[in-house]
PDB file of C-alpha atoms in Angstrom:
ATOM      1  CA  ILE A   1      -9.494   2.185  -5.504  1.00 91.00           C
ATOM      2  CA  VAL A   2      -9.145  -1.002  -3.681  1.00 91.00           C
ATOM      3  CA  ARG A   3     -13.143  -0.716  -4.605  1.00 92.00           C
ATOM      4  CA  ARG A   4     -13.674   0.319  -7.602  1.00 93.00           C
ATOM      5  CA  SER A   5     -11.056  -2.249  -9.053  1.00 93.00           C
ATOM      6  CA  ALA A   6     -13.380  -4.618  -7.332  1.00 92.00           C
ATOM      7  CA  ARG A   7     -16.440  -3.112  -9.251  1.00 91.00           C
ATOM      8  CA  THR A   8     -14.262  -3.673 -12.220  1.00 91.00           C
ATOM      9  CA  LEU A   9     -12.638  -6.591 -12.652  1.00 92.00           C
ATOM     10  CA  ASP A  10     -14.398  -9.677 -12.332  1.00 92.00           C
ATOM     11  CA  ARG A  11     -11.616 -11.418 -10.640  1.00 89.00           C
ATOM     12  CA  TYR A  12     -12.305 -10.495  -7.159  1.00 89.00           C
ATOM     13  CA  GLY A  13     -15.615 -11.843  -6.966  1.00 88.00           C
ATOM     14  CA  PRO A  14     -19.270 -10.895  -5.834  1.00 88.00           C
ATOM     15  CA  ASP A  15     -19.015 -10.580  -1.936  1.00 87.00           C
ATOM     16  CA  PHE A  16     -15.981  -8.645  -2.701  1.00 89.00           C
ATOM     17  CA  ARG A  17     -15.694  -6.816   0.927  1.00 88.00           C
ATOM     18  CA  TYR A  18     -12.421  -4.270   2.481  1.00 89.00           C
ATOM     19  CA  ARG A  19     -11.856  -3.006   4.574  1.00 88.00           C
ATOM     20  CA  HIS A  20      -8.655  -0.699   5.693  1.00 85.00           C
ATOM     21  CA  TYR A  21      -6.498  -0.890   9.282  1.00 82.00           C
ATOM     22  CA  ALA A  22      -3.104   0.422  11.306  1.00 81.00           C
ATOM     23  CA  ALA A  23      -1.265  -1.802  13.470  1.00 81.00           C
ATOM     24  CA  VAL A  24       1.203  -0.559  16.690  1.00 85.00           C
ATOM     25  CA  ARG A  25       2.558  -2.640  18.758  1.00 88.00           C
ATOM     26  CA  ARG A  26       2.570   0.136  21.522  1.00 92.00           C
ATOM     27  CA  LEU A  27      -0.502   1.766  22.883  1.00 92.00           C
ATOM     28  CA  PRO A  28       1.879   5.337  23.174  1.00 93.00           C
ATOM     29  CA  VAL A  29       2.757   4.389  19.304  1.00 91.00           C
ATOM     30  CA  ALA A  30      -0.921   5.186  18.258  1.00 91.00           C
ATOM     31  CA  VAL A  31      -1.448   7.862  20.382  1.00 94.00           C
ATOM     32  CA  GLY A  32       1.083   9.401  18.939  1.00 94.00           C
ATOM     33  CA  GLY A  33       0.594   9.178  15.877  1.00 91.00           C
ATOM     34  CA  VAL A  34      -2.982  10.225  15.775  1.00 93.00           C
ATOM     35  CA  ALA A  35      -1.905  13.409  17.600  1.00 96.00           C
ATOM     36  CA  ALA A  36       0.903  14.364  15.295  1.00 94.00           C
ATOM     37  CA  VAL A  37      -1.725  14.229  12.411  1.00 93.00           C
ATOM     38  CA  GLY A  38      -4.704  15.840  14.394  1.00 94.00           C
ATOM     39  CA  ALA A  39      -1.439  18.508  14.509  1.00 91.00           C
ATOM     40  CA  LEU A  40      -0.339  19.101  11.585  1.00 89.00           C
ATOM     41  CA  ALA A  41      -3.977  18.871   9.634  1.00 91.00           C
ATOM     42  CA  THR A  42      -4.473  21.984  12.764  1.00 91.00           C
ATOM     43  CA  ALA A  43      -1.144  23.922  11.257  1.00 87.00           C
ATOM     44  CA  ALA A  44      -2.222  23.526   8.596  1.00 87.00           C
ATOM     45  CA  GLN A  45      -5.324  25.404   8.749  1.00 92.00           C
ATOM     46  CA  LEU A  46      -3.994  28.606  10.358  1.00 90.00           C
ATOM     47  CA  PRO A  47      -2.145  30.104   7.762  1.00 91.00           C
ATOM     48  CA  TRP A  48       0.692  31.922   9.299  1.00 89.00           C
ATOM     49  CA  LEU A  49       1.717  28.465  10.622  1.00 86.00           C
ATOM     50  CA  ARG A  50       1.303  26.680   7.319  1.00 84.00           C
ATOM     51  CA  ARG A  51       3.936  29.426   5.422  1.00 86.00           C
ATOM     52  CA  ARG A  52       6.016  28.186   8.752  1.00 85.00           C
ATOM     53  CA  LEU A  53       6.195  24.859   8.069  1.00 80.00           C
ATOM     54  CA  SER A  54       6.895  24.759   4.669  1.00 81.00           C
ATOM     55  CA  ASP A  55       9.660  27.320   4.613  1.00 82.00           C
ATOM     56  CA  ARG A  56      11.256  24.322   6.534  1.00 80.00           C
ATOM     57  CA  LEU A  57      12.613  22.179   3.247  1.00 73.00           C
ATOM     58  CA  ALA A  58      13.388  24.169   0.349  1.00 80.00           C
ATOM     59  CA  PRO A  59      12.128  22.631  -2.210  1.00 80.00           C
ATOM     60  CA  GLY A  60      14.435  19.082  -3.380  1.00 79.00           C
ATOM     61  CA  ALA A  61      15.996  18.942   0.061  1.00 81.00           C
ATOM     62  CA  GLY A  62      14.656  15.355   1.173  1.00 83.00           C
ATOM     63  CA  PRO A  63      16.689  12.688   2.824  1.00 88.00           C
ATOM     64  CA  GLY A  64      20.642  12.155   1.580  1.00 88.00           C
ATOM     65  CA  PRO A  65      21.475   8.408  -0.215  1.00 91.00           C
ATOM     66  CA  GLY A  66      22.430   7.011   3.319  1.00 93.00           C
ATOM     67  CA  LYS A  67      19.344   7.631   4.724  1.00 93.00           C
ATOM     68  CA  ARG A  68      17.312   6.401   2.642  1.00 92.00           C
ATOM     69  CA  ALA A  69      19.280   3.339   2.003  1.00 94.00           C
ATOM     70  CA  ARG A  70      18.217   2.702   5.647  1.00 95.00           C
ATOM     71  CA  SER A  71      14.118   3.281   5.279  1.00 94.00           C
ATOM     72  CA  TRP A  72      11.377   1.054   4.247  1.00 94.00           C
ATOM     73  CA  PHE A  73       8.136   0.288   3.805  1.00 93.00           C
ATOM     74  CA  SER A  74       5.848  -3.072   4.831  1.00 93.00           C
ATOM     75  CA  VAL A  75       2.502  -3.486   3.914  1.00 91.00           C
ATOM     76  CA  ARG A  76       0.737  -7.081   4.811  1.00 91.00           C
ATOM     77  CA  PHE A  77      -2.545  -7.403   3.566  1.00 90.00           C
ATOM     78  CA  VAL A  78      -5.043 -10.216   5.106  1.00 91.00           C
ATOM     79  CA  GLY A  79      -7.810 -12.466   2.472  1.00 89.00           C
ATOM     80  CA  GLU A  80     -10.187 -14.367   3.299  1.00 87.00           C
ATOM     81  CA  GLY A  81     -12.269 -16.801   1.063  1.00 84.00           C
ATOM     82  CA  GLY A  82     -13.075 -20.231   0.185  1.00 83.00           C
ATOM     83  CA  GLY A  83     -12.739 -21.411   3.554  1.00 87.00           C
ATOM     84  CA  ARG A  84      -8.910 -20.194   3.845  1.00 91.00           C
ATOM     85  CA  ARG A  85      -7.523 -16.658   5.380  1.00 93.00           C
ATOM     86  CA  VAL A  86      -3.985 -15.754   3.678  1.00 93.00           C
ATOM     87  CA  TYR A  87      -1.863 -12.708   4.530  1.00 94.00           C
ATOM     88  CA  THR A  88       0.723 -11.023   2.335  1.00 95.00           C
ATOM     89  CA  GLU A  89       3.014  -9.100   2.518  1.00 96.00           C
ATOM     90  CA  VAL A  90       4.404  -5.931   0.182  1.00 96.00           C
ATOM     91  CA  ALA A  91       7.521  -4.615   0.335  1.00 97.00           C
ATOM     92  CA  GLY A  92      11.202  -2.371  -0.420  1.00 96.00           C
ATOM     93  CA  GLY A  93      13.202   0.517   0.184  1.00 95.00           C
ATOM     94  CA  ASP A  94      11.800   3.849   1.394  1.00 95.00           C
ATOM     95  CA  PRO A  95       9.135   4.535   0.302  1.00 93.00           C
ATOM     96  CA  GLY A  96       9.781   8.089   0.205  1.00 88.00           C
ATOM     97  CA  TYR A  97      11.403   8.731  -3.438  1.00 89.00           C
ATOM     98  CA  ASP A  98      13.433   5.120  -3.998  1.00 93.00           C
ATOM     99  CA  GLU A  99      10.430   3.507  -4.023  1.00 96.00           C
ATOM    100  CA  THR A 100       7.491   5.845  -5.629  1.00 95.00           C
ATOM    101  CA  ALA A 101      10.272   6.343  -8.717  1.00 95.00           C
ATOM    102  CA  LYS A 102      10.487   3.089  -9.637  1.00 96.00           C
ATOM    103  CA  MET A 103       6.223   2.198  -9.490  1.00 96.00           C
ATOM    104  CA  LEU A 104       5.856   5.767 -11.217  1.00 97.00           C
ATOM    105  CA  ALA A 105       9.087   5.033 -13.622  1.00 97.00           C
ATOM    106  CA  GLU A 106       6.997   1.034 -14.097  1.00 97.00           C
ATOM    107  CA  GLY A 107       3.596   2.027 -14.930  1.00 97.00           C
ATOM    108  CA  ALA A 108       4.286   4.175 -17.604  1.00 97.00           C
ATOM    109  CA  LEU A 109       6.852   1.553 -19.124  1.00 98.00           C
ATOM    110  CA  CYS A 110       3.964  -1.224 -18.551  1.00 97.00           C
ATOM    111  CA  LEU A 111       1.621   1.650 -20.364  1.00 95.00           C
ATOM    112  CA  ALA A 112       3.646   1.779 -23.382  1.00 96.00           C
ATOM    113  CA  PHE A 113       5.052  -1.296 -23.733  1.00 97.00           C
ATOM    114  CA  ASP A 114       3.560  -4.380 -21.896  1.00 97.00           C
ATOM    115  CA  ASP A 115       0.209  -5.728 -24.011  1.00 94.00           C
ATOM    116  CA  LEU A 116      -2.531  -4.389 -21.255  1.00 94.00           C
ATOM    117  CA  PRO A 117      -6.912  -5.352 -21.646  1.00 90.00           C
ATOM    118  CA  PRO A 118      -8.365  -2.420 -23.415  1.00 90.00           C
ATOM    119  CA  THR A 119      -9.420   0.202 -21.061  1.00 90.00           C
ATOM    120  CA  SER A 120     -10.796   3.318 -21.922  1.00 88.00           C
ATOM    121  CA  GLY A 121     -11.432   7.095 -19.122  1.00 90.00           C
ATOM    122  CA  GLN A 122     -10.562   6.853 -16.197  1.00 92.00           C
ATOM    123  CA  VAL A 123      -9.690   3.452 -14.280  1.00 94.00           C
ATOM    124  CA  THR A 124      -7.659   2.268 -11.849  1.00 95.00           C
ATOM    125  CA  THR A 125      -3.813   0.630 -11.600  1.00 94.00           C
ATOM    126  CA  ALA A 126      -5.370  -3.078 -10.845  1.00 94.00           C
ATOM    127  CA  ALA A 127      -7.767  -2.194 -14.105  1.00 94.00           C
ATOM    128  CA  ALA A 128      -5.241  -0.478 -16.325  1.00 95.00           C
ATOM    129  CA  MET A 129      -1.955  -2.528 -15.924  1.00 96.00           C
ATOM    130  CA  GLY A 130      -2.578  -5.144 -12.765  1.00 91.00           C
ATOM    131  CA  ASP A 131      -0.404  -8.411 -13.848  1.00 94.00           C
ATOM    132  CA  ALA A 132       1.579  -6.690 -16.177  1.00 97.00           C
ATOM    133  CA  LEU A 133       2.791  -3.708 -13.442  1.00 97.00           C
ATOM    134  CA  THR A 134       2.850  -5.955 -10.168  1.00 96.00           C
ATOM    135  CA  GLU A 135       5.112  -8.255 -12.168  1.00 97.00           C
ATOM    136  CA  ARG A 136       7.365  -5.341 -13.325  1.00 98.00           C
ATOM    137  CA  LEU A 137       7.581  -4.350  -9.971  1.00 97.00           C
ATOM    138  CA  ARG A 138       9.010  -7.757  -8.818  1.00 97.00           C
ATOM    139  CA  ALA A 139      11.514  -7.643 -11.439  1.00 98.00           C
ATOM    140  CA  ALA A 140      12.273  -3.440  -9.529  1.00 97.00           C
ATOM    141  CA  GLY A 141      13.234  -4.904  -6.681  1.00 97.00           C
ATOM    142  CA  ILE A 142       9.676  -4.507  -4.488  1.00 97.00           C
ATOM    143  CA  ARG A 143       8.873  -7.852  -2.978  1.00 97.00           C
ATOM    144  CA  PHE A 144       4.878  -9.349  -3.008  1.00 96.00           C
ATOM    145  CA  ARG A 145       5.102 -12.145  -1.275  1.00 96.00           C
ATOM    146  CA  VAL A 146       2.583 -14.184   0.896  1.00 95.00           C
ATOM    147  CA  ALA A 147       3.201 -14.384   4.328  1.00 93.00           C
ATOM    148  CA  ALA A 148       0.681 -17.521   5.953  1.00 93.00           C
ATOM    149  CA  THR A 149      -2.346 -19.207   4.548  1.00 91.00           C
ATOM    150  CA  ARG A 150      -4.375 -20.749   7.447  1.00 91.00           C
ATOM    151  CA  GLN A 151      -8.383 -22.522   7.087  1.00 87.00           C
ATOM    152  CA  ASP A 152     -10.094 -20.204   9.012  1.00 72.00           C
ATOM    153  CA  GLU A 153     -11.904 -20.056  12.016  1.00 65.00           C
ATOM    154  CA  GLY A 154     -15.117 -22.489  11.153  1.00 57.00           C
ATOM    155  CA  TYR A 155     -14.784 -23.806   8.652  1.00 49.00           C
ATOM    156  CA  ASN A 156     -13.689 -27.157   9.172  1.00 48.00           C
ATOM    157  CA  GLY A 157     -13.562 -26.916  13.158  1.00 40.00           C
ATOM    158  CA  HIS A 158     -10.058 -25.929  13.148  1.00 39.00           C
ATOM    159  CA  SER A 159      -7.427 -23.586  12.469  1.00 38.00           C
ATOM    160  CA  THR A 160      -3.708 -24.773  10.606  1.00 37.00           C
ATOM    161  CA  SER A 161      -0.477 -22.667   9.087  1.00 38.00           C
ATOM    162  CA  VAL A 162       0.503 -24.547   5.907  1.00 35.00           C
TER     163      VAL A 162
END
């Protein structure tokens, strides 16, 4: 999606590249996460185990309001260009229910009521709604912030924090 947005929108620039990584503080957490994903992928291939997994939660049975109030998400991005490195963050509350509902509702409102660029066909969220959606999500309580800006190593021979 990010790469498709970059091909569609000139503001990404001709030299745009994208990679993503997961960061964890301890190796056992990383190993456990990989093992859990592998186990679920394997379990999904076995019909009797897949049925057993899908029967664990009844449709509509999710976390209660208390658990959702304690849940949160934070996604960090690093952008480099023009001799600078910028660290940004998008954060909010419960990503499974509350924030997903905000994103869907604000996206629908954005498409219905905001002045958007003309597009057609299958387009990404950035191409269809861009800054208008970002502003709606901010107003709905999802946080977008620049965490830090630094000069790139080698750009002027040193690294500084701003």
